[in-house]
Amino acid sequence: MISERRGLVALTGGTGFLGPYIVRALEQAGWRVRRLSRRPRQDRIETVVGSLADAEALDRLLAGADAVVHAAGAIKALSRAEFMRVNRDGSRALAEAIRRAGHPMRVVAVSSMAARAPELSDYAASKRAGEAAFADFSDRIVLRPTAIYGPGDRETAVFFKSANGLILPVPRCPGARVTAVHARDAAGAVAALVPPGPQGQVFELTDRNLCGCDWRELAAKLLDVTGGKARIVELPAAVFRAIALATAVKTRLTGRAEILTLGKVRELFHADWSSAGESQPPASLWRPAVDLDEGLAETARWLTRKAAAGRRQEN
């Protein structure tokens, strides 16, 4: 059901994994959406072709906007400099464009829970730096979602595939807590925070289990929803680091960024990605609706359909 029309939201990152979920959530809440895209899109969404490095495109994106949602960002890169160029400098460019626009607009910046520990990785540091770009805007909200998953996410698909293999490797990190949030819930939080409300705050986003679970529990859930028979194997950080170093060699040879880096290993072995003691959005504005078991099962079904469609195309 679509609410009464509220105005225009300018959106960056509208074409990635989370972006379409945000578009749907905003439209269902009654907003008109204009998005930034590197190339033309053949759909009904108003699109400005350009990038965060294109000042003219940003000016066109923001023209007449009532609010801006900044969800663009890199989750993998070839170097720290590349992470900073996208996640820090892109945010700074958008902030400058908002100032040039010359009219007030609400800013909702989608960051990452990793930003609370910027010392762990280049990615985490770049997301923290991206948040700082909007520090002098009074009418701003920063959202730090934990690991986002759901149908359409190609990065976490590897874990589901491993569940159907021989072994399902997880970090050996006693006592560590990990959390997750479904993309639909993360997008719902964005839409809930776009209207006037709290200002200048940082909110974390997880599902209803703020304390999360340990790695073995998460792996067991994956096996349950996929029907996989893989053996759960806890591996020490040294093994993950060795894999990350091998991946780095591959990256240098291919010039293609991979998700598993030494920084990502430090993130994986971080002791506490729970959110029980952190700030959540007010319950009067947003509550997560998708439990982890339900969300993993939905994602598993999507992957099954996607694999079946691929096989049909091959035949």
CSV table of C-alpha atoms in Angstrom, one decimal:
chain,number,residue,atom,x,y,z
A,1,MET,CA,0.0,0.0,0.0
A,2,ILE,CA,1.4,3.4,-1.0
A,3,SER,CA,1.1,6.3,1.4
A,4,GLU,CA,0.2,9.9,0.4
A,5,ARG,CA,2.9,11.5,-1.7
A,6,ARG,CA,5.4,13.3,0.5
A,7,GLY,CA,8.1,14.8,-1.8
A,8,LEU,CA,11.3,13.9,-3.5
A,9,VAL,CA,14.2,11.8,-2.2
A,10,ALA,CA,17.6,11.9,-4.0
A,11,LEU,CA,19.2,8.5,-3.7
A,12,THR,CA,22.8,7.4,-4.3
A,13,GLY,CA,23.6,3.7,-4.4
A,14,GLY,CA,20.2,2.9,-5.8
A,15,THR,CA,21.4,0.3,-8.2
A,16,GLY,CA,23.4,-2.0,-5.9
A,17,PHE,CA,22.2,-4.8,-3.7
A,18,LEU,CA,20.5,-2.7,-1.1
A,19,GLY,CA,19.4,0.1,-3.5
A,20,PRO,CA,16.3,-1.5,-5.0
A,21,TYR,CA,15.1,-2.4,-1.5
A,22,ILE,CA,15.5,1.3,-0.5
A,23,VAL,CA,13.6,2.4,-3.7
A,24,ARG,CA,10.7,0.1,-2.9
A,25,ALA,CA,10.6,1.2,0.8
A,26,LEU,CA,10.6,4.9,-0.1
A,27,GLU,CA,7.9,4.5,-2.7
A,28,GLN,CA,5.7,2.5,-0.3
A,29,ALA,CA,6.1,5.3,2.2
A,30,GLY,CA,4.9,7.8,-0.4
A,31,TRP,CA,8.1,9.4,-1.6
A,32,ARG,CA,9.1,10.0,-5.2
A,33,VAL,CA,12.7,8.8,-5.9
A,34,ARG,CA,15.4,10.2,-8.1
A,35,ARG,CA,18.5,8.1,-8.2
A,36,LEU,CA,22.1,8.4,-9.4
A,37,SER,CA,23.4,5.8,-11.8
A,38,ARG,CA,26.6,5.4,-13.7
A,39,ARG,CA,24.6,4.3,-16.8
A,40,PRO,CA,21.1,4.7,-18.1
A,41,ARG,CA,18.5,2.3,-16.7
A,42,GLN,CA,15.5,0.9,-18.5
A,43,ASP,CA,12.9,1.2,-15.8
A,44,ARG,CA,10.4,3.7,-14.5
A,45,ILE,CA,12.6,5.3,-11.8
A,46,GLU,CA,13.8,8.8,-12.6
A,47,THR,CA,17.6,8.5,-13.1
A,48,VAL,CA,20.5,11.0,-13.3
A,49,VAL,CA,23.4,9.5,-15.1
A,50,GLY,CA,26.7,10.2,-13.4
A,51,SER,CA,28.8,9.4,-10.4
A,52,LEU,CA,29.8,10.9,-7.1
A,53,ALA,CA,32.8,12.4,-8.8
A,54,ASP,CA,30.6,14.3,-11.2
A,55,ALA,CA,29.6,17.6,-9.6
A,56,GLU,CA,27.1,18.5,-12.4
A,57,ALA,CA,25.3,15.2,-12.0
A,58,LEU,CA,25.1,15.6,-8.2
A,59,ASP,CA,23.6,19.1,-8.7
A,60,ARG,CA,20.9,17.6,-11.0
A,61,LEU,CA,20.3,14.8,-8.6
A,62,LEU,CA,19.6,17.2,-5.7
A,63,ALA,CA,17.6,19.8,-7.6
A,64,GLY,CA,14.4,20.3,-5.7
A,65,ALA,CA,15.0,17.3,-3.4
A,66,ASP,CA,13.4,17.3,0.1
A,67,ALA,CA,15.9,14.7,1.4
A,68,VAL,CA,18.9,12.8,0.3
A,69,VAL,CA,19.7,9.2,1.1
A,70,HIS,CA,23.4,8.3,0.6
A,71,ALA,CA,23.7,4.6,0.2
A,72,ALA,CA,26.5,4.4,-2.3
A,73,GLY,CA,29.8,2.8,-1.3
A,74,ALA,CA,32.4,0.2,-2.0
A,75,ILE,CA,32.5,-3.0,0.0
A,76,LYS,CA,35.6,-4.2,-1.7
A,77,ALA,CA,38.5,-2.4,-3.3
A,78,LEU,CA,42.1,-2.9,-4.6
A,79,SER,CA,43.6,-0.6,-2.0
A,80,ARG,CA,43.0,1.7,1.0
A,81,ALA,CA,43.2,4.6,-1.4
A,82,GLU,CA,40.4,3.2,-3.5
A,83,PHE,CA,38.2,2.6,-0.5
A,84,MET,CA,38.8,6.2,0.6
A,85,ARG,CA,38.2,7.6,-2.9
A,86,VAL,CA,34.8,6.0,-3.0
A,87,ASN,CA,33.6,5.9,0.6
A,88,ARG,CA,35.2,9.1,2.0
A,89,ASP,CA,35.7,11.3,-1.0
A,90,GLY,CA,32.4,10.4,-2.6
A,91,SER,CA,30.6,11.4,0.7
A,92,ARG,CA,32.5,14.7,0.7
A,93,ALA,CA,31.5,15.4,-2.9
A,94,LEU,CA,27.9,14.8,-2.0
A,95,ALA,CA,28.1,17.0,1.1
A,96,GLU,CA,29.5,19.8,-1.1
A,97,ALA,CA,26.7,19.4,-3.5
A,98,ILE,CA,24.1,19.6,-0.7
A,99,ARG,CA,25.7,22.9,0.3
A,100,ARG,CA,25.6,24.2,-3.3
A,101,ALA,CA,21.9,23.3,-3.5
A,102,GLY,CA,21.2,26.1,-1.2
A,103,HIS,CA,18.0,24.8,0.3
A,104,PRO,CA,17.5,22.6,3.4
A,105,MET,CA,17.2,18.9,3.0
A,106,ARG,CA,17.2,15.9,5.3
A,107,VAL,CA,20.3,13.7,5.0
A,108,VAL,CA,20.3,10.0,5.8
A,109,ALA,CA,23.7,8.4,5.4
A,110,VAL,CA,23.9,4.6,5.2
A,111,SER,CA,27.2,3.6,6.7
A,112,SER,CA,28.2,0.3,8.3
A,113,MET,CA,28.5,-1.2,11.8
A,114,ALA,CA,32.2,-1.7,10.9
A,115,ALA,CA,32.6,2.1,11.2
A,116,ARG,CA,32.5,1.8,15.0
A,117,ALA,CA,35.9,0.0,14.8
A,118,PRO,CA,37.8,1.9,12.1
A,119,GLU,CA,41.1,0.4,13.2
A,120,LEU,CA,40.1,-3.0,11.9
A,121,SER,CA,40.2,-2.5,8.2
A,122,ASP,CA,40.6,0.0,5.3
A,123,TYR,CA,36.9,-0.5,4.6
A,124,ALA,CA,35.9,0.3,8.2
A,125,ALA,CA,38.1,3.4,8.2
A,126,SER,CA,36.7,4.6,5.0
A,127,LYS,CA,33.1,4.2,6.2
A,128,ARG,CA,33.9,6.2,9.4
A,129,ALA,CA,35.5,8.9,7.2
A,130,GLY,CA,32.5,9.0,5.0
A,131,GLU,CA,30.3,9.6,8.0
A,132,ALA,CA,32.4,12.6,9.0
A,133,ALA,CA,31.7,14.3,5.7
A,134,PHE,CA,28.2,15.1,7.0
A,135,ALA,CA,29.2,16.1,10.5
A,136,ASP,CA,28.3,19.7,10.1
A,137,PHE,CA,24.7,19.1,8.9
A,138,SER,CA,22.3,19.4,11.7
A,139,ASP,CA,19.4,17.6,10.0
A,140,ARG,CA,21.3,14.3,9.4
A,141,ILE,CA,21.0,10.7,10.5
A,142,VAL,CA,23.7,8.1,10.2
A,143,LEU,CA,22.6,4.4,9.9
A,144,ARG,CA,25.1,1.7,10.7
A,145,PRO,CA,23.6,-1.6,9.5
A,146,THR,CA,25.3,-4.8,10.5
A,147,ALA,CA,25.9,-7.5,7.9
A,148,ILE,CA,23.0,-7.1,5.3
A,149,TYR,CA,21.7,-10.1,3.5
A,150,GLY,CA,18.7,-11.3,1.5
A,151,PRO,CA,17.7,-12.2,-2.0
A,152,GLY,CA,19.9,-10.4,-4.6
A,153,ASP,CA,23.1,-10.5,-2.4
A,154,ARG,CA,25.8,-12.2,-4.4
A,155,GLU,CA,28.5,-11.7,-1.8
A,156,THR,CA,27.0,-13.9,0.9
A,157,ALA,CA,25.9,-16.5,-1.6
A,158,VAL,CA,29.2,-18.2,-1.1
A,159,PHE,CA,28.3,-19.2,2.4
A,160,PHE,CA,25.1,-20.8,1.2
A,161,LYS,CA,27.0,-22.7,-1.4
A,162,SER,CA,29.5,-23.9,1.2
A,163,ALA,CA,26.7,-25.3,3.2
A,164,ASN,CA,26.1,-27.8,0.3
A,165,GLY,CA,29.7,-28.7,0.1
A,166,LEU,CA,32.0,-30.9,2.2
A,167,ILE,CA,32.9,-28.3,4.8
A,168,LEU,CA,31.5,-25.1,6.1
A,169,PRO,CA,34.4,-23.1,7.5
A,170,VAL,CA,33.8,-20.5,10.3
A,171,PRO,CA,36.1,-18.4,12.4
A,172,ARG,CA,37.4,-20.0,15.6
A,173,CYS,CA,36.6,-17.1,17.9
A,174,PRO,CA,35.2,-18.2,21.2
A,175,GLY,CA,32.7,-15.8,22.7
A,176,ALA,CA,32.4,-13.7,19.5
A,177,ARG,CA,28.9,-12.4,18.6
A,178,VAL,CA,27.7,-11.7,15.1
A,179,THR,CA,24.5,-10.0,14.0
A,180,ALA,CA,22.7,-9.6,10.7
A,181,VAL,CA,19.8,-7.6,9.2
A,182,HIS,CA,17.7,-8.4,6.2
A,183,ALA,CA,17.9,-5.9,3.3
A,184,ARG,CA,14.1,-5.3,3.5
A,185,ASP,CA,14.4,-4.3,7.2
A,186,ALA,CA,17.5,-2.1,6.5
A,187,ALA,CA,15.6,-0.3,3.7
A,188,GLY,CA,12.6,0.1,6.0
A,189,ALA,CA,14.8,1.9,8.5
A,190,VAL,CA,16.0,4.2,5.8
A,191,ALA,CA,12.4,5.1,4.8
A,192,ALA,CA,11.4,5.5,8.4
A,193,LEU,CA,14.2,8.0,9.1
A,194,VAL,CA,13.8,10.2,6.0
A,195,PRO,CA,10.8,12.2,7.4
A,196,PRO,CA,11.6,14.9,10.0
A,197,GLY,CA,12.6,13.4,13.3
A,198,PRO,CA,15.8,12.6,15.3
A,199,GLN,CA,18.7,14.7,14.2
A,200,GLY,CA,22.5,14.3,14.4
A,201,GLN,CA,22.4,10.8,15.7
A,202,VAL,CA,24.0,7.5,14.8
A,203,PHE,CA,21.8,4.4,14.8
A,204,GLU,CA,22.8,0.8,14.5
A,205,LEU,CA,20.6,-1.7,12.5
A,206,THR,CA,20.2,-5.4,13.3
A,207,ASP,CA,17.4,-7.8,13.4
A,208,ARG,CA,15.5,-8.3,16.7
A,209,ASN,CA,18.3,-10.4,18.2
A,210,LEU,CA,20.5,-7.5,19.3
A,211,CYS,CA,22.9,-9.9,21.0
A,212,GLY,CA,23.4,-12.0,17.8
A,213,CYS,CA,24.8,-15.5,17.8
A,214,ASP,CA,28.1,-17.2,17.6
A,215,TRP,CA,29.7,-18.4,14.3
A,216,ARG,CA,28.8,-22.1,14.9
A,217,GLU,CA,25.2,-21.2,15.6
A,218,LEU,CA,25.1,-19.1,12.3
A,219,ALA,CA,26.6,-22.0,10.4
A,220,ALA,CA,24.0,-24.4,11.9
A,221,LYS,CA,21.2,-22.1,10.7
A,222,LEU,CA,22.6,-22.1,7.2
A,223,LEU,CA,22.7,-25.9,7.1
A,224,ASP,CA,19.2,-26.1,8.4
A,225,VAL,CA,17.7,-23.8,5.7
A,226,THR,CA,19.7,-25.2,2.9
A,227,GLY,CA,19.4,-28.9,3.9
A,228,GLY,CA,23.2,-29.0,3.5
A,229,LYS,CA,25.3,-31.8,4.9
A,230,ALA,CA,28.6,-29.9,5.2
A,231,ARG,CA,30.7,-30.4,8.3
A,232,ILE,CA,31.2,-27.2,10.3
A,233,VAL,CA,34.9,-26.6,10.8
A,234,GLU,CA,36.2,-23.8,13.0
A,235,LEU,CA,39.4,-22.4,11.6
A,236,PRO,CA,41.9,-20.1,13.5
A,237,ALA,CA,42.7,-16.6,12.3
A,238,ALA,CA,46.1,-17.8,10.9
A,239,VAL,CA,44.3,-20.0,8.3
A,240,PHE,CA,42.0,-17.1,7.3
A,241,ARG,CA,45.0,-14.8,7.0
A,242,ALA,CA,46.8,-17.3,4.8
A,243,ILE,CA,43.7,-17.5,2.5
A,244,ALA,CA,43.6,-13.7,2.5
A,245,LEU,CA,47.3,-13.5,1.4
A,246,ALA,CA,46.7,-15.9,-1.4
A,247,THR,CA,43.7,-13.9,-2.4
A,248,ALA,CA,45.8,-10.8,-2.5
A,249,VAL,CA,48.2,-12.5,-5.0
A,250,LYS,CA,45.2,-13.3,-7.1
A,251,THR,CA,44.0,-9.7,-6.9
A,252,ARG,CA,47.4,-8.4,-8.1
A,253,LEU,CA,47.3,-10.8,-11.0
A,254,THR,CA,43.7,-10.2,-12.1
A,255,GLY,CA,43.3,-6.6,-11.0
A,256,ARG,CA,39.9,-7.6,-9.6
A,257,ALA,CA,39.1,-6.7,-6.0
A,258,GLU,CA,38.0,-9.6,-3.7
A,259,ILE,CA,36.1,-9.4,-0.4
A,260,LEU,CA,38.5,-11.5,1.8
A,261,THR,CA,41.4,-9.3,2.7
A,262,LEU,CA,43.5,-9.1,5.9
A,263,GLY,CA,41.3,-6.3,7.0
A,264,LYS,CA,38.2,-8.4,6.5
A,265,VAL,CA,39.8,-11.2,8.5
A,266,ARG,CA,40.2,-8.8,11.4
A,267,GLU,CA,36.6,-7.9,11.1
A,268,LEU,CA,35.5,-11.5,11.1
A,269,PHE,CA,37.5,-12.2,14.2
A,270,HIS,CA,36.3,-9.1,16.0
A,271,ALA,CA,34.9,-10.3,19.3
A,272,ASP,CA,31.6,-8.3,19.4
A,273,TRP,CA,29.4,-7.3,16.6
A,274,SER,CA,26.3,-7.4,18.9
A,275,SER,CA,24.3,-4.2,19.3
A,276,ALA,CA,22.6,-4.6,22.7
A,277,GLY,CA,24.5,-1.8,24.2
A,278,GLU,CA,24.4,0.6,21.2
A,279,SER,CA,21.8,3.0,19.9
A,280,GLN,CA,18.9,1.7,17.9
A,281,PRO,CA,16.3,3.8,16.1
A,282,PRO,CA,13.3,4.6,18.2
A,283,ALA,CA,10.9,1.7,18.3
A,284,SER,CA,8.1,4.2,17.5
A,285,LEU,CA,9.7,4.7,14.1
A,286,TRP,CA,11.2,1.4,13.1
A,287,ARG,CA,11.2,-2.2,14.2
A,288,PRO,CA,12.9,-5.1,12.3
A,289,ALA,CA,10.4,-7.6,11.0
A,290,VAL,CA,12.5,-10.4,9.6
A,291,ASP,CA,14.0,-13.0,11.9
A,292,LEU,CA,17.3,-14.5,10.9
A,293,ASP,CA,15.9,-18.0,10.3
A,294,GLU,CA,13.1,-16.6,8.1
A,295,GLY,CA,15.5,-14.4,6.2
A,296,LEU,CA,18.1,-17.1,5.6
A,297,ALA,CA,15.3,-19.5,4.4
A,298,GLU,CA,14.0,-16.8,2.0
A,299,THR,CA,17.6,-16.2,0.7
A,300,ALA,CA,18.2,-19.9,0.2
A,301,ARG,CA,15.0,-20.2,-1.8
A,302,TRP,CA,16.1,-17.3,-4.0
A,303,LEU,CA,19.5,-18.9,-4.6
A,304,THR,CA,17.7,-22.2,-5.6
A,305,ARG,CA,15.5,-20.4,-8.1
A,306,LYS,CA,18.5,-18.5,-9.5
A,307,ALA,CA,20.5,-21.7,-9.9
A,308,ALA,CA,17.5,-23.4,-11.6
A,309,ALA,CA,17.1,-20.5,-14.0
A,310,GLY,CA,20.8,-20.6,-14.9
A,311,ARG,CA,20.5,-24.3,-15.7
A,312,ARG,CA,17.5,-23.7,-17.9
A,313,GLN,CA,19.4,-21.0,-19.8
A,314,GLU,CA,22.3,-23.4,-20.4
A,315,ASN,CA,20.0,-26.0,-21.8
